[in-house]
Short mmCIF file of C-alpha atoms in Angstrom, two decimals:
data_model
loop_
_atom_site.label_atom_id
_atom_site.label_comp_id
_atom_site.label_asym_id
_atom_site.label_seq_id
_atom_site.Cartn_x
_atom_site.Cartn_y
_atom_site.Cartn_z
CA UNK A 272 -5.07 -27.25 -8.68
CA UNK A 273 -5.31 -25.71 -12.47
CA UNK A 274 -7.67 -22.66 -13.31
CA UNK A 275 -9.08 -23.53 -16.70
CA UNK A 276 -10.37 -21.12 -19.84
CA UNK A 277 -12.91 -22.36 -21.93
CA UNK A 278 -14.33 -21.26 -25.68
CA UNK A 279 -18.09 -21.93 -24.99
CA UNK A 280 -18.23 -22.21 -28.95
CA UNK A 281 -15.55 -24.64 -28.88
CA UNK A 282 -14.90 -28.06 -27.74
CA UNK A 283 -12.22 -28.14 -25.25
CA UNK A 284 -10.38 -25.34 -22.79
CA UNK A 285 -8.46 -23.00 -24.21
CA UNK A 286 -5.36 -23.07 -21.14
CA UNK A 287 -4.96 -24.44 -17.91
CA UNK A 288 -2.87 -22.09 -15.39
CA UNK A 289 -1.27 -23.34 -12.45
CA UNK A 290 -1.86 -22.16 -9.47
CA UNK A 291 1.41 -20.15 -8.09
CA UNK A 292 3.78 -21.60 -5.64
CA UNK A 293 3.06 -21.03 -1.98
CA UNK A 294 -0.67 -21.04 -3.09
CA UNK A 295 -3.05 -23.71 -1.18
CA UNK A 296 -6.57 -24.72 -1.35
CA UNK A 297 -9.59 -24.11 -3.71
CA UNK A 298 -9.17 -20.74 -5.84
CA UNK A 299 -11.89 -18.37 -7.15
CA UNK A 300 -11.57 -16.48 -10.50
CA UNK A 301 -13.63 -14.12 -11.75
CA UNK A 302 -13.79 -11.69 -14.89
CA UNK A 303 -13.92 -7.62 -15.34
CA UNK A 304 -17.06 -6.37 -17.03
CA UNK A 305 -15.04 -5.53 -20.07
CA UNK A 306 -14.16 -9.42 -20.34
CA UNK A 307 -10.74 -8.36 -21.28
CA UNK A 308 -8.85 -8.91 -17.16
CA UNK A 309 -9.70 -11.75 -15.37
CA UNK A 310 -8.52 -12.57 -11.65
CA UNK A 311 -7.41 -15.49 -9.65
CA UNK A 312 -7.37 -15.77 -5.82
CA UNK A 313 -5.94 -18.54 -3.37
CA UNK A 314 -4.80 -18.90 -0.30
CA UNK A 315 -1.32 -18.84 0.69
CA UNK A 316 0.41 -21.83 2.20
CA UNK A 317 -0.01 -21.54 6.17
CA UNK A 318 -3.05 -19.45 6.37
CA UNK A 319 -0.97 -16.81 6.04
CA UNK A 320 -3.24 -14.65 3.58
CA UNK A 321 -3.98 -14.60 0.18
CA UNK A 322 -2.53 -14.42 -3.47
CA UNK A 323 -4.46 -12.78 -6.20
CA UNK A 324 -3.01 -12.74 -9.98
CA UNK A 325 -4.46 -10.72 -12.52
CA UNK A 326 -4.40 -11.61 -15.92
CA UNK A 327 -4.65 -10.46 -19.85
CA UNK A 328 -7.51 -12.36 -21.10
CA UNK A 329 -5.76 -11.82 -24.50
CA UNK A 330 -2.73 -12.12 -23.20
CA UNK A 331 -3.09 -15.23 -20.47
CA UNK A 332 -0.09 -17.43 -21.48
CA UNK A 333 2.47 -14.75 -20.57
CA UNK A 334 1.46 -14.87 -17.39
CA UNK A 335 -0.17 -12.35 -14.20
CA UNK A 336 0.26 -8.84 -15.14
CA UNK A 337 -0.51 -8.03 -11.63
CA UNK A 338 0.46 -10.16 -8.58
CA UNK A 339 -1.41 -9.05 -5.11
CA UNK A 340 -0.61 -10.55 -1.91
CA UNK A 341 -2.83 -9.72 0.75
CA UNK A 342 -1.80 -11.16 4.65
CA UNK A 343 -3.87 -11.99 6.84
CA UNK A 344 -2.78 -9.40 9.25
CA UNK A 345 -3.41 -6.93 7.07
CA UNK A 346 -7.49 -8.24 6.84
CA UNK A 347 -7.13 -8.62 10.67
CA UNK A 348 -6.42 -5.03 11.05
CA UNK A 349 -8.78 -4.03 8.66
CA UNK A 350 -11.33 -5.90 10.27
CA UNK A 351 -10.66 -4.79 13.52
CA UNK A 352 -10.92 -1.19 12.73
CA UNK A 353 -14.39 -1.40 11.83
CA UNK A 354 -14.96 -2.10 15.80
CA UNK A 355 -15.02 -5.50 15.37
CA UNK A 356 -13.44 -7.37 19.13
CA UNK A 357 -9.98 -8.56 18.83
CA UNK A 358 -11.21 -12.20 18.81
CA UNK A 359 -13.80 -12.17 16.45
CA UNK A 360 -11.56 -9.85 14.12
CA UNK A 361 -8.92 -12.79 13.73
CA UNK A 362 -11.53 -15.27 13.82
CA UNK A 363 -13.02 -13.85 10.59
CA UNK A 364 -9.59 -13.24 8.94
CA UNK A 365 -9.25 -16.77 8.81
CA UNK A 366 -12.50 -17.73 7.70
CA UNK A 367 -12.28 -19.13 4.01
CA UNK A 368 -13.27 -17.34 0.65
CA UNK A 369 -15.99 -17.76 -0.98
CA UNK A 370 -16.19 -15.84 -4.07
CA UNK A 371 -14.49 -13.44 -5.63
CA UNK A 372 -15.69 -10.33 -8.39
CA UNK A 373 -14.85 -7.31 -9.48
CA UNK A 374 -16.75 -3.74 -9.71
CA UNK A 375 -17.99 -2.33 -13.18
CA UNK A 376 -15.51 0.08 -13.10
CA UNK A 377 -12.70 -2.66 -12.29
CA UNK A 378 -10.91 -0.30 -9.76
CA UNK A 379 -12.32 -2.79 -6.82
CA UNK A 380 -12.57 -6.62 -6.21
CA UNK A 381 -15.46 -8.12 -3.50
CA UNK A 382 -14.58 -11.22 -1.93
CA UNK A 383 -16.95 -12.29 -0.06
CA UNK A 384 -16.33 -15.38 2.41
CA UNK A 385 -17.87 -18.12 5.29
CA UNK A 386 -19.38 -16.12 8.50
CA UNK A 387 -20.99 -13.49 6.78
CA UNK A 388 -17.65 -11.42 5.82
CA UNK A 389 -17.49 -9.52 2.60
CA UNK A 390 -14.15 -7.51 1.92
CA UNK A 391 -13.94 -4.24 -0.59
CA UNK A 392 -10.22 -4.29 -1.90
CA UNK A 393 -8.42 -2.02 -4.06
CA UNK A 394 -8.14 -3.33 -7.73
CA UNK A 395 -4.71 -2.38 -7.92
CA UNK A 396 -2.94 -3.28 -5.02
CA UNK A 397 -4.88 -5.41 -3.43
CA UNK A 398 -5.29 -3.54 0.10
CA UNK A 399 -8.42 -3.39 1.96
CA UNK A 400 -10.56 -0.46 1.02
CA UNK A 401 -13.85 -1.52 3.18
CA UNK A 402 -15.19 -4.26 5.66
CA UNK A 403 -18.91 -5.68 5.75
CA UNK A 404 -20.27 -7.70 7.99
CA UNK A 405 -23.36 -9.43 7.52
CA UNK A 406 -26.33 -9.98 10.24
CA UNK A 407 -27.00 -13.33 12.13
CA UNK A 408 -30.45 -15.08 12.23
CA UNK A 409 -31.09 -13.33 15.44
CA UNK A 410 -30.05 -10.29 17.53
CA UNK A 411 -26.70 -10.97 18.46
CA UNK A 412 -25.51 -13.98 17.07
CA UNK A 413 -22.74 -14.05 14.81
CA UNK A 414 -23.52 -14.89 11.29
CA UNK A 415 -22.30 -18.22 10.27
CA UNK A 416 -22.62 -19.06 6.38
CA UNK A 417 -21.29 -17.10 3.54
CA UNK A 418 -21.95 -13.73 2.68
CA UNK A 419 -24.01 -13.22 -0.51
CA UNK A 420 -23.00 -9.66 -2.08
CA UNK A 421 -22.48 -7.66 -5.03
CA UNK A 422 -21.86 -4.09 -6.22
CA UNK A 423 -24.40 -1.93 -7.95
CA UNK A 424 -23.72 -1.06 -10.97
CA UNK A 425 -23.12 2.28 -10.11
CA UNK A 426 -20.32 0.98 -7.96
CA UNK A 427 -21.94 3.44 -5.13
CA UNK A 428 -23.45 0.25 -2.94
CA UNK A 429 -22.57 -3.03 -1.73
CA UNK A 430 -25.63 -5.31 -1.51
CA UNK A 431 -25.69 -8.05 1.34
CA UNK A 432 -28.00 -10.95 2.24
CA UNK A 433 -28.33 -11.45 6.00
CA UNK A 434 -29.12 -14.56 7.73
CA UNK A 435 -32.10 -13.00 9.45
CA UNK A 436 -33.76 -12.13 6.24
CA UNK A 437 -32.56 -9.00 5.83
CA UNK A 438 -30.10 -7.14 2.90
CA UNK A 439 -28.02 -4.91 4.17
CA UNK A 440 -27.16 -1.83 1.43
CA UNK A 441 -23.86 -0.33 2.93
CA UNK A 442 -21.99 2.84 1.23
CA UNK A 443 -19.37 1.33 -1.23
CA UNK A 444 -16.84 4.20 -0.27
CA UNK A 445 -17.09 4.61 3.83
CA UNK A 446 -18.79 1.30 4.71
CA UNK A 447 -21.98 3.41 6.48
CA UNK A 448 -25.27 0.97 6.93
CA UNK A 449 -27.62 2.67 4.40
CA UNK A 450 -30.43 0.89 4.82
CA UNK A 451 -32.11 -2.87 5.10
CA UNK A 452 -34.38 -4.40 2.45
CA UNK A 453 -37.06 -7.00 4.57
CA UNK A 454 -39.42 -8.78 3.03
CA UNK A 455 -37.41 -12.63 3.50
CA UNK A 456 -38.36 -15.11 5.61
CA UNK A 457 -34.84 -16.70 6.15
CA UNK A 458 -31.49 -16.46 5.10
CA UNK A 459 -30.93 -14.43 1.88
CA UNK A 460 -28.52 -16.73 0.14
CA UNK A 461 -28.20 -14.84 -3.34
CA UNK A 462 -28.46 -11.25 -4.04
CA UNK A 463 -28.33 -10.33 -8.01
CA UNK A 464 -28.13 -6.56 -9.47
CA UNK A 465 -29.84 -6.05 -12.96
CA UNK A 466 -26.35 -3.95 -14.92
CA UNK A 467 -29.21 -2.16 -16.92
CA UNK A 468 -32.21 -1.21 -15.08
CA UNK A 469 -32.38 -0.30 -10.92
CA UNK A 470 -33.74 -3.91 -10.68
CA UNK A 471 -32.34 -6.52 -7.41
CA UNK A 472 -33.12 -10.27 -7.49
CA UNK A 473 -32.28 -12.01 -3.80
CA UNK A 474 -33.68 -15.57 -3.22
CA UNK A 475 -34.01 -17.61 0.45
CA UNK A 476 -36.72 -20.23 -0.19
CA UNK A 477 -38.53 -17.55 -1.48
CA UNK A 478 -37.33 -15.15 -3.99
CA UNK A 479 -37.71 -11.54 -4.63
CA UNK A 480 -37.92 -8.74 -7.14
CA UNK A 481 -36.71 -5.15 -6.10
CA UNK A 482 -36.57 -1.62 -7.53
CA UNK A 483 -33.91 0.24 -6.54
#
């Protein structure tokens, strides 16, 4: 379980890391839009939470700068507050990651993950700023795939795709349900943000263009 860098105008990978100790199961890395941090996230042994190292791009062989743990109590909490039930709340603690990326501004990570669960957490320390919750293909069932979300690149929006066909575009900073982009016939599996111009690309089996 090795987390490889690679020199796209080079043959070969320019480091493996290993994964730390007490880590389990597939990790997801991502980098800053500055290219200069890049993060790693894995589970801890015993579904007990989560381990996120931040690294130096420059400086990757002397290790994490920054080492997060987040447990899953914490996420249940978190997840609870938002008026999620008890049951459901630990359900989706548990559920496993699916990506992992962080804001333009770098101060925030999304990781997004299976049953429709996207989490907003500080870029610093690792806590949980926000909870989203995706919709379900119908009126009152649970979502059951991965989320699909991104910032804007004003950081001000978190972008969703729902399984009904909808995108959900939730405040960044207090979670609040701005509005719902339809126009999807099924579940919106990818949801892109142009970083330039007020431009979203989502795709289900059929894709879309939006202005924003």
């Amino acid at each position: 379980r090795k987390v490889r860098l690679w020199n796209i105008q080079q043959a070969g990978c320019l480091a493996e890391l290993t994964l730390p100790a007490g880590s389990e199961g597939s990790p997801h890395a991502c980098f800053d839009s500055t290219g200069l941090v890049f993060g790693v996230a894995a589970p801890m042994a015993g579904i007990s939470g989560h381990l996120i190292n931040l690294y130096d791009a420059r400086k990757y062989d002397g290790g994490a700068f920054a080492e997060l743990k987040l447990a899953r109590t914490s996420i249940e909490k978190a997840i609870h507050n938002k008026g999620v039930a008890p049951e459901l709340a630990m359900e989706l603690s548990n559920t496993e990651w699916t990506s992992l990326r962080f804001n333009t501004s770098g101060k925030q990570l999304l990781v997004t993950a299976n049953k429709g669960l996207a989490l907003a957490l500080d870029g610093f320390d690792g806590t949980v700023n926000n909870v989203f919750v995706g919709e379900g293909a119908s009126p009152g069932v649970p979502p059951t795939q991965p989320l699909a979300a991104c910032f804007t690149p004003d950081d001000k929006t978190v972008l969703g795709g729902n399984e009904d066909g909808t995108i959900s575009c939730w405040n960044a900073t207090t979670g609040k349900l701005l509005r719902k982009l339809e126009g999807h016939v099924g579940r919106v599996g990818c949801v892109a943000v142009n970083p330039k111009y007020a431009q979203i690309a989502s795709a289900c089996t059929n894709p879309a263009l939006w202005i924003w």
